[in-house]
Amino acid sequence: MAILQEWQKIAYNEKANQNELQKFWQRYFLLEKGVYEKLLTNPDEVVEGTVKELAEKYNLSILEMAGFLDGINDSLVEPNPIETMEEDTKVSLAFDKEKLYKNMVDAKADWLYNLPMWDEIFDAETKHRLYLEQKKSGTVIVGKKVGRNEPCPCGSGKKYKYCCGR
């Protein structure tokens, strides 16, 4: 079984005791925060290695590293083969800074997108812009409804009811 599937079996176990699962996630989020602090301290360094090597580098278990790789995969320049990875699979943590910031906002992970290391990467204005872009990306804006006797928005000059409103 691929290590990601093992991770998911533990992390998303619906039969598990809710208190234990909550403690599991609290512990994981602290570990994840520690890895991001190290990565964001030197954001242009390309971190590569096997899953096992990176787990040792960041003091994580193999399964915790699989969870981390699953979480960061959408923010990477080149996604890793997380579905099939094993301990000896070569992976890269080269991330797109803007994508990573937006994905942290999307995940509502304020303990990550508020890390002080982001201040060295983006100025306050850029962080605010990225934050708003991400928040707005999930907002559906419904346009003004056209009344049946108003001019048709297609520009034909006819009333809407005789044109596109049929």
Coordinates of C-alpha atoms in Angstrom, one line a residue:
M1 CA 0.0 0.0 0.0
A2 CA 1.3 3.5 -0.9
I3 CA 2.3 5.6 2.1
L4 CA -0.3 8.3 1.2
Q5 CA -3.1 5.7 1.5
E6 CA -1.8 4.7 5.0
W7 CA -1.7 8.3 6.0
Q8 CA -5.3 8.9 4.8
K9 CA -6.5 5.8 6.6
I10 CA -5.3 7.2 9.9
A11 CA -5.9 10.9 9.3
Y12 CA -9.5 10.5 8.0
N13 CA -10.6 7.5 10.0
E14 CA -14.3 8.2 10.7
K15 CA -14.4 5.3 13.2
A16 CA -11.7 6.8 15.4
N17 CA -12.4 8.4 18.7
Q18 CA -13.0 12.1 18.0
N19 CA -10.8 13.3 20.9
E20 CA -7.9 11.2 19.7
L21 CA -8.4 12.4 16.1
Q22 CA -8.4 16.0 17.3
K23 CA -5.2 15.5 19.2
F24 CA -3.7 13.8 16.2
W25 CA -4.5 16.8 14.0
Q26 CA -3.3 19.3 16.6
R27 CA 0.1 17.5 16.8
Y28 CA 0.3 17.3 13.0
F29 CA -0.5 21.0 12.5
L30 CA 2.4 21.9 15.0
L31 CA 4.8 19.7 13.0
E32 CA 3.5 21.1 9.7
K33 CA 4.0 24.7 11.0
G34 CA 7.6 23.8 11.9
V35 CA 8.4 22.5 8.4
Y36 CA 6.8 25.6 6.8
E37 CA 8.9 27.9 9.1
K38 CA 12.1 26.2 7.8
L39 CA 10.9 26.2 4.2
L40 CA 9.9 29.9 4.3
T41 CA 13.1 31.0 6.0
N42 CA 14.9 30.2 2.7
P43 CA 12.1 30.2 0.1
D44 CA 14.3 30.0 -3.0
E45 CA 16.3 27.0 -1.8
V46 CA 15.1 23.9 -3.8
V47 CA 14.6 21.1 -1.3
E48 CA 14.8 17.6 -2.9
G49 CA 15.3 14.1 -1.7
T50 CA 13.6 10.9 -1.0
V51 CA 10.5 10.9 1.2
K52 CA 12.6 9.2 3.9
E53 CA 15.4 11.7 3.6
L54 CA 13.0 14.7 3.9
A55 CA 11.2 13.1 6.8
E56 CA 14.5 12.7 8.6
K57 CA 15.5 16.3 7.7
Y58 CA 12.3 17.8 9.2
N59 CA 12.0 15.3 12.1
L60 CA 8.8 13.7 10.8
S61 CA 7.7 10.1 10.5
I62 CA 7.3 8.7 7.0
L63 CA 3.5 9.0 7.3
E64 CA 3.6 12.6 8.6
M65 CA 5.9 13.4 5.6
A66 CA 3.3 11.8 3.3
G67 CA 0.6 14.0 4.9
F68 CA 2.8 17.1 4.5
L69 CA 3.5 16.2 0.8
D70 CA -0.2 15.7 0.2
G71 CA -0.9 19.2 1.7
I72 CA 1.8 21.1 -0.2
N73 CA 1.4 19.2 -3.6
D74 CA -1.0 21.7 -5.1
S75 CA 1.4 24.6 -4.4
L76 CA 4.5 23.0 -6.0
V77 CA 6.0 24.1 -9.3
E78 CA 6.1 20.4 -10.3
P79 CA 3.6 18.2 -8.4
N80 CA 5.0 15.0 -6.8
P81 CA 3.6 11.5 -7.6
I82 CA 2.0 11.4 -4.2
E83 CA -0.5 8.6 -5.1
T84 CA 2.2 6.1 -5.8
M85 CA 5.1 7.4 -3.6
E86 CA 7.0 5.1 -1.3
E87 CA 9.9 5.8 1.2
D88 CA 12.5 5.9 -1.6
T89 CA 10.5 8.0 -4.1
K90 CA 12.4 11.2 -5.1
V91 CA 10.3 14.3 -4.3
S92 CA 10.8 18.1 -4.5
L93 CA 9.5 20.8 -2.3
A94 CA 10.0 23.6 -4.9
F95 CA 6.9 25.7 -4.3
D96 CA 5.2 28.6 -6.0
K97 CA 5.2 31.3 -3.3
E98 CA 1.9 33.0 -4.4
K99 CA 0.2 29.6 -4.9
L100 CA 1.3 28.4 -1.5
Y101 CA 0.1 31.6 0.2
K102 CA -3.3 31.4 -1.5
N103 CA -3.7 27.7 -0.7
M104 CA -3.0 28.4 2.9
V105 CA -5.7 31.1 2.9
D106 CA -8.1 28.7 1.1
A107 CA -7.4 26.1 3.8
K108 CA -8.2 28.7 6.4
A109 CA -4.8 27.9 7.9
D110 CA -4.2 31.2 9.6
W111 CA -1.4 29.7 11.7
L112 CA 0.4 29.2 8.4
Y113 CA -0.4 32.3 6.3
N114 CA 0.3 34.5 9.3
L115 CA 3.8 33.1 9.8
P116 CA 6.3 36.0 10.2
M117 CA 8.5 34.5 7.4
W118 CA 5.9 35.7 4.9
D119 CA 6.9 39.3 5.8
E120 CA 10.3 38.7 4.2
I121 CA 8.8 37.2 1.1
F122 CA 5.8 39.6 0.4
D123 CA 5.1 43.1 1.5
A124 CA 1.8 43.8 3.4
E125 CA 0.1 45.1 0.2
T126 CA 1.0 41.9 -1.8
K127 CA -0.2 39.7 1.1
H128 CA -3.4 41.6 1.3
R129 CA -3.9 41.4 -2.5
L130 CA -3.3 37.6 -2.6
Y131 CA -5.6 37.1 0.4
L132 CA -8.4 39.0 -1.3
E133 CA -7.8 37.2 -4.7
Q134 CA -8.2 33.9 -2.9
K135 CA -11.2 34.9 -0.9
K136 CA -12.9 36.3 -4.0
S137 CA -12.1 33.3 -6.1
G138 CA -14.8 31.3 -4.2
T139 CA -17.4 34.0 -4.4
V140 CA -20.2 33.7 -7.0
I141 CA -21.4 37.1 -8.2
V142 CA -24.9 37.1 -9.7
G143 CA -25.6 39.8 -12.2
K144 CA -28.5 42.1 -12.2
K145 CA -31.7 40.5 -13.6
V146 CA -32.9 41.9 -16.8
G147 CA -36.6 42.9 -16.8
R148 CA -38.8 41.6 -19.7
N149 CA -39.6 45.1 -21.0
E150 CA -36.0 46.4 -20.8
P151 CA -33.7 46.6 -23.9
C152 CA -32.0 43.3 -24.5
P153 CA -28.4 43.1 -23.2
C154 CA -27.3 41.5 -26.5
G155 CA -27.5 45.0 -28.1
S156 CA -30.2 44.2 -30.7
G157 CA -32.3 47.2 -29.7
K158 CA -35.3 44.9 -29.2
K159 CA -37.1 44.4 -25.9
Y160 CA -35.7 41.5 -23.9
K161 CA -39.0 39.6 -24.1
Y162 CA -38.9 39.7 -27.9
C163 CA -35.3 38.8 -28.2
C164 CA -33.1 36.6 -25.9
G165 CA -35.9 36.3 -23.3
R166 CA -37.9 33.9 -25.5

